[in-house]
Tab-separated table of C-alpha atoms and ligand atoms in Angstrom:
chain	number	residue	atom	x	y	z
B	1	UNK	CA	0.000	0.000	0.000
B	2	UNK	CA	0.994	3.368	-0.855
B	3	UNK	CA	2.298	5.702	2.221
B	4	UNK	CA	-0.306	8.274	2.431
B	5	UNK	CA	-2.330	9.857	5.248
B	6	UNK	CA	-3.712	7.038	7.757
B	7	UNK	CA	-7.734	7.480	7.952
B	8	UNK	CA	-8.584	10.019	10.197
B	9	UNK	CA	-11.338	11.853	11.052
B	10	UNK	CA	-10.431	14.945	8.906
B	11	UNK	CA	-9.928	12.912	6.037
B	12	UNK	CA	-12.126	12.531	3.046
B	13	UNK	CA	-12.340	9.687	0.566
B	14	UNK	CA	-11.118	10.543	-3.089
B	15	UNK	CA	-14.660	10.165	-4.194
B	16	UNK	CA	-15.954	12.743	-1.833
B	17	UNK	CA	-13.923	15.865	-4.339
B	18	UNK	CA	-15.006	14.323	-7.849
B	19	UNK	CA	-16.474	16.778	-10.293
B	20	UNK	CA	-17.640	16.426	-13.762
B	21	UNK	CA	-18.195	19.616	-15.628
B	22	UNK	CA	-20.043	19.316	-18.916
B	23	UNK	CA	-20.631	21.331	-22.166
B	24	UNK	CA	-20.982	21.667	-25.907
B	25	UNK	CA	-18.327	23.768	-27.817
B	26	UNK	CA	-19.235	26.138	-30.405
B	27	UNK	CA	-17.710	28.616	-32.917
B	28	UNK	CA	-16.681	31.014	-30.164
B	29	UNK	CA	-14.243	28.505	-29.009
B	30	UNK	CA	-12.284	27.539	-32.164
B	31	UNK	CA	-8.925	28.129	-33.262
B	32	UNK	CA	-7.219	29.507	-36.157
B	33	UNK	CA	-7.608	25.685	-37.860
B	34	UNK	CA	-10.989	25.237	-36.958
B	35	UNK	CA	-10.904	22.928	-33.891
B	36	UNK	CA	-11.591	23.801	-30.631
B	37	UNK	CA	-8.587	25.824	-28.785
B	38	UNK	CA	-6.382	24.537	-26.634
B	39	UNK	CA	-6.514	27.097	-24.062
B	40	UNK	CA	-10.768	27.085	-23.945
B	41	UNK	CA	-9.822	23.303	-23.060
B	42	UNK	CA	-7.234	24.853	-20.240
B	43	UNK	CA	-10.046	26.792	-18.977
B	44	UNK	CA	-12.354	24.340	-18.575
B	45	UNK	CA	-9.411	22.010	-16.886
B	46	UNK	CA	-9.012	24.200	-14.043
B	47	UNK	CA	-12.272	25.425	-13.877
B	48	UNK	CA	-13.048	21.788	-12.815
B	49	UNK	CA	-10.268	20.987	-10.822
B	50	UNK	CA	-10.657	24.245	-8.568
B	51	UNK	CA	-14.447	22.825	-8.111
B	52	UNK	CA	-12.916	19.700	-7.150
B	53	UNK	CA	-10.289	21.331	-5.195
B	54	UNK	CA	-12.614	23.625	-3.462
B	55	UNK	CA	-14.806	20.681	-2.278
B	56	UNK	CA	-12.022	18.578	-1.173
B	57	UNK	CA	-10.674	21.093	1.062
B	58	UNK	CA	-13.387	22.799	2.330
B	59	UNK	CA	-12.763	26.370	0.965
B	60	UNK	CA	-10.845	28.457	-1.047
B	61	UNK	CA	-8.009	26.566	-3.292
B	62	UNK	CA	-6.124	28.496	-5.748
B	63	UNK	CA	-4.156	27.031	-8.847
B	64	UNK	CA	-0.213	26.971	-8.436
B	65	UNK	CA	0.913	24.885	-11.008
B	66	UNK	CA	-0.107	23.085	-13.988
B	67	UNK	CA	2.467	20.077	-13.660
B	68	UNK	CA	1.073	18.724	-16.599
B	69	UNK	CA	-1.335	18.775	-20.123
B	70	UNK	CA	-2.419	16.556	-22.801
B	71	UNK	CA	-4.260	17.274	-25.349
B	72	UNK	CA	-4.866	13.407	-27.073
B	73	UNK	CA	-7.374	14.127	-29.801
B	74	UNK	CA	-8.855	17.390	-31.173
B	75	UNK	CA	-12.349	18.773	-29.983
B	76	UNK	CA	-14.351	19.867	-32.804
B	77	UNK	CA	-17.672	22.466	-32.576
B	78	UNK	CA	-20.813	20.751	-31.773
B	79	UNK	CA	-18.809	18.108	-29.675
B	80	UNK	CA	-20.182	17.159	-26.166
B	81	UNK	CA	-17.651	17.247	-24.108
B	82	UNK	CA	-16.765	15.981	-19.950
B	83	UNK	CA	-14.028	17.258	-17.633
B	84	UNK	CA	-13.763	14.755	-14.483
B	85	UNK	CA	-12.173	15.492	-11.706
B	86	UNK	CA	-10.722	14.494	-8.263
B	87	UNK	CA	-8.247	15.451	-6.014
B	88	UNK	CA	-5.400	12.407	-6.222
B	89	UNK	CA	-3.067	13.206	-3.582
B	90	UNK	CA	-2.727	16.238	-0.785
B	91	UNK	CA	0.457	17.760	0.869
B	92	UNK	CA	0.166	20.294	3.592
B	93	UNK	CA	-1.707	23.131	2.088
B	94	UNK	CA	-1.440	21.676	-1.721
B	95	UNK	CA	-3.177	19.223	-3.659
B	96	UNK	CA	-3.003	17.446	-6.870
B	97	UNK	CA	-5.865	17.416	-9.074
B	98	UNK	CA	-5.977	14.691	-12.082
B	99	UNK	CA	-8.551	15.527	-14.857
B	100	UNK	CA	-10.063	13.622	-17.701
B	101	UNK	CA	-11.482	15.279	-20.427
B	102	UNK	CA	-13.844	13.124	-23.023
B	103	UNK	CA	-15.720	14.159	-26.089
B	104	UNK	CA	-19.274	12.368	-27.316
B	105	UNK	CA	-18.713	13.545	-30.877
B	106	UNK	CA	-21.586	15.413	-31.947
B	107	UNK	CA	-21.795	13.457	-35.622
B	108	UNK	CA	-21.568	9.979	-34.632
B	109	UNK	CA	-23.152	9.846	-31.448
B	110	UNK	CA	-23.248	5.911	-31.786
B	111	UNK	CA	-19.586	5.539	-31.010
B	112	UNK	CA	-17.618	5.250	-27.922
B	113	UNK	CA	-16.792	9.010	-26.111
B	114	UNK	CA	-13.213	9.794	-27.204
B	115	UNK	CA	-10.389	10.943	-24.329
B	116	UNK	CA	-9.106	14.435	-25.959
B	117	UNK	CA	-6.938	15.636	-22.993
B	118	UNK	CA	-5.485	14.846	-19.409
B	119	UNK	CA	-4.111	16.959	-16.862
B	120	UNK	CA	-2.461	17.051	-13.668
B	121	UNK	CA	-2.727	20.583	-11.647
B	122	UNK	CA	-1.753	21.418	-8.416
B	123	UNK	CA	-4.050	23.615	-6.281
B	124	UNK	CA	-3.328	25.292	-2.847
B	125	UNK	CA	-5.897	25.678	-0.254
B	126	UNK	CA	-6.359	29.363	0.869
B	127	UNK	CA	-7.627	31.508	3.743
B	128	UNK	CA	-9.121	34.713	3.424
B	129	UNK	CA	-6.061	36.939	3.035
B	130	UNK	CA	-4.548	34.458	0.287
B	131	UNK	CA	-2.212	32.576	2.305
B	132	UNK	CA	-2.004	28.663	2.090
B	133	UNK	CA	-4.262	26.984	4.915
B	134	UNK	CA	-3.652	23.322	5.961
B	135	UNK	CA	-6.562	20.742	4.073
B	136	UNK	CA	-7.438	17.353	4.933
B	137	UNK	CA	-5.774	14.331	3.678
B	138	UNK	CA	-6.967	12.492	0.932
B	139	UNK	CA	-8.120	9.016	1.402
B	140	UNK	CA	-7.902	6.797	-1.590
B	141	UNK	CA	-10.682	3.911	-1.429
B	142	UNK	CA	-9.604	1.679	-4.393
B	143	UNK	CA	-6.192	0.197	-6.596
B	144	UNK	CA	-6.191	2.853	-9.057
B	145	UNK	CA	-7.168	5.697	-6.597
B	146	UNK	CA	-3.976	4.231	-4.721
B	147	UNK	CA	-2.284	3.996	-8.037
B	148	UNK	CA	-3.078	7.985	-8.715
B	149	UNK	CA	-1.610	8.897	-5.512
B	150	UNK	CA	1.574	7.204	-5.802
B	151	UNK	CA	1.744	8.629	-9.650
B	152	UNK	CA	1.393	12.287	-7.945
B	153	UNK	CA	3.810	11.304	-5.087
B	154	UNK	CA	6.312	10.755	-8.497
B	155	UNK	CA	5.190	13.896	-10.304
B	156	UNK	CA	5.642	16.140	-7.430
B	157	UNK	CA	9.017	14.555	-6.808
B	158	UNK	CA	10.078	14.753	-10.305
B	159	UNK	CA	8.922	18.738	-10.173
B	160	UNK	CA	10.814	19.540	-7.054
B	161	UNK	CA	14.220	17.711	-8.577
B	162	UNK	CA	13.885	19.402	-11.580
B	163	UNK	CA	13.262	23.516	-9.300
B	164	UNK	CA	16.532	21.946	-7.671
B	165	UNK	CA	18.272	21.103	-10.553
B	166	UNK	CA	17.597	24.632	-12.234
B	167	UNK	CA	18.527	26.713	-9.004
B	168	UNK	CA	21.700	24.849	-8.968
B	169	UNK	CA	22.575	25.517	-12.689
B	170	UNK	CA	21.779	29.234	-12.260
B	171	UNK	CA	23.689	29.497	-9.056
B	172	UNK	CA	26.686	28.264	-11.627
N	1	PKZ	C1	-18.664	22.344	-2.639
N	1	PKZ	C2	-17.760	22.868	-3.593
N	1	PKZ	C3	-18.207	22.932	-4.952
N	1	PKZ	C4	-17.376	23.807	-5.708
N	1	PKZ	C5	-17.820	25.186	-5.704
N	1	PKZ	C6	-16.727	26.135	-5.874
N	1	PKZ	C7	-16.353	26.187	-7.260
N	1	PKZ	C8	-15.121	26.950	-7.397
N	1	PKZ	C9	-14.646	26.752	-8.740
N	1	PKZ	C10	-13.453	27.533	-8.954
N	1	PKZ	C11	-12.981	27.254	-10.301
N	1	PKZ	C12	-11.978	28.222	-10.725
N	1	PKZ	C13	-10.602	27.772	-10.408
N	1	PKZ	C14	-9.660	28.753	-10.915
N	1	PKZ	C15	-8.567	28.965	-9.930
N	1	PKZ	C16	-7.756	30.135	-10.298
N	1	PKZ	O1	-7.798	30.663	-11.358
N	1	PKZ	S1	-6.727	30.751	-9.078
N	1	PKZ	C17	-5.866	32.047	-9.940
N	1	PKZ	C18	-4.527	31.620	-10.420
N	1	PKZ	N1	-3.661	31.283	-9.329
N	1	PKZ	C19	-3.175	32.225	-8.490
N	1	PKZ	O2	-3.441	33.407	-8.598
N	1	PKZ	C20	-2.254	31.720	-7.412
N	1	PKZ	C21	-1.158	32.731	-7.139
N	1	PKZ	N2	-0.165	32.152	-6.228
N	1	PKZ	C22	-0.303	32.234	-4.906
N	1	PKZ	O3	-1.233	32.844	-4.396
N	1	PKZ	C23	0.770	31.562	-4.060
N	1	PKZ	O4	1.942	31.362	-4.827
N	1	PKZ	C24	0.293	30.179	-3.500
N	1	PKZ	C25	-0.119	29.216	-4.629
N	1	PKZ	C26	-0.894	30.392	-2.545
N	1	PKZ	C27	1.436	29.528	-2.731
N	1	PKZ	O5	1.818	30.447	-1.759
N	1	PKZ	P1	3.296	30.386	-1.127
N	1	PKZ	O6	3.369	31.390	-0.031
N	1	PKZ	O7	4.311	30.419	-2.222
N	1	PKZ	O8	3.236	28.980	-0.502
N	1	PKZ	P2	4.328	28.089	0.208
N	1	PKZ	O9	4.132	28.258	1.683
N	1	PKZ	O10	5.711	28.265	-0.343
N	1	PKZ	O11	3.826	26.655	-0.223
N	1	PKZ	C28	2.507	26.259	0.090
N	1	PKZ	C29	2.205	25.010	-0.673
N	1	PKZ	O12	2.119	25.311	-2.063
N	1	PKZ	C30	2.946	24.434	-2.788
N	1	PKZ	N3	3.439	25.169	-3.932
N	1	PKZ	C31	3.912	26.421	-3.940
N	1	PKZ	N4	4.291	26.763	-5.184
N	1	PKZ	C32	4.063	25.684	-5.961
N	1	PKZ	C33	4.263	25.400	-7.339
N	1	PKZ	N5	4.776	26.293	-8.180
N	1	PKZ	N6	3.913	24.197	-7.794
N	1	PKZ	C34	3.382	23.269	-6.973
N	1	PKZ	N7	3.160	23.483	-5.651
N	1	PKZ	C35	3.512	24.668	-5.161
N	1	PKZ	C36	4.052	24.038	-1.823
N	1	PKZ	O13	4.652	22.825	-2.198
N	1	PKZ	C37	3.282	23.924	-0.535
N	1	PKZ	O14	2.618	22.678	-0.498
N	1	PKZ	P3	2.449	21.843	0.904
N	1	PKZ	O15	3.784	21.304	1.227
N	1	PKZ	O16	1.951	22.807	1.926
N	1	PKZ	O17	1.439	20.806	0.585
């Protein structure tokens, strides 16, 4: 088992911060090639993850990184699209959010929903003044829950070697 947070009673379940935001693109949200932009998909990403975020923790949480996005497939106009999201692992004050984002194509509405992007976003919970407040532990209830956390345990240790790394070449 992964070494996270032991249940307590301030902990929540990862199931307790999911979030699916839903809507259908149009021409407002298109590119210079005619499918939907990248950043109106960056939008909706953390819009969903700061709901998820937000629930999680109670409160305020405010976006401090994006560690990671994928865009898999282009959205097109008139596509029905799904952000999911839940919070996959929680620090101190910070917590990763993982987010799927799926399109029901709005011509062939027989077929299987298509995965068009993933993302991995770190929020920080924050009190009233802005500054980071402590939020409950995430509780992961099944294998791939567990698997998530241990995958954000990597990320986050991948991004902190890398700030080292950098500081260290700039220091000469
Ligand atoms: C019931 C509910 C339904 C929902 C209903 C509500 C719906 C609601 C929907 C909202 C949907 C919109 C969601 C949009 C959300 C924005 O658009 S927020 C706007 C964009 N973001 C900002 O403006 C943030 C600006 N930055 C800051 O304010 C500060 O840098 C921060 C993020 C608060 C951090 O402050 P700081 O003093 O540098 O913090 P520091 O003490 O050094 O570190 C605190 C924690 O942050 C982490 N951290 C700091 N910097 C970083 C970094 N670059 N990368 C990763 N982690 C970092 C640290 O590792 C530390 O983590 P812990 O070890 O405590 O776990």
């Amino acid at each position: 088992m992964t070494d996270h947070p032991s249940t307590g009673p301030a902990g929540k379940p990862t199931s307790y911060s999911r979030v699916t935001l839903s809507r259908i693109m149009t021409a407002v949200d298109v590119n210079l090639y005619g499918t939907v932009h990248g950043g109106v998909l960056m939008k909706f990403v953390d819009d969903v993850a700061g709901a998820a975020a937000a629930r999680h923790s109670g409160g305020t949480a405010v976006t401090a990184s994006i560690d990671e996005i994928v865009f898999s497939e282009p959205v097109r106009v008139g596509d029905l699209v799904h952000a999911h999201a839940q919070v996959n692992w929680t620090g101190h004050t910070s917590m990763e959010v993982g987010v799927r984002v799926i399109a029901e194509r709005w011509d062939s509405a027989e077929d299987e929903p298509v995965r068009v992007a993933t993302a991995y976003l770190v929020f920080v919970g924050v009190d009233v003044g802005g500054a980071p407040r402590p939020v409950r532990p995430v509780l992961p209830e099944t294998l791939e829950d567990e698997r998530r956390y241990r995958e954000a345990e990597i990320r986050r240790a991948h991004r902190l070697a890398r700030r080292r790394a950098i500081q260290a070449h700039r220091a000469g």
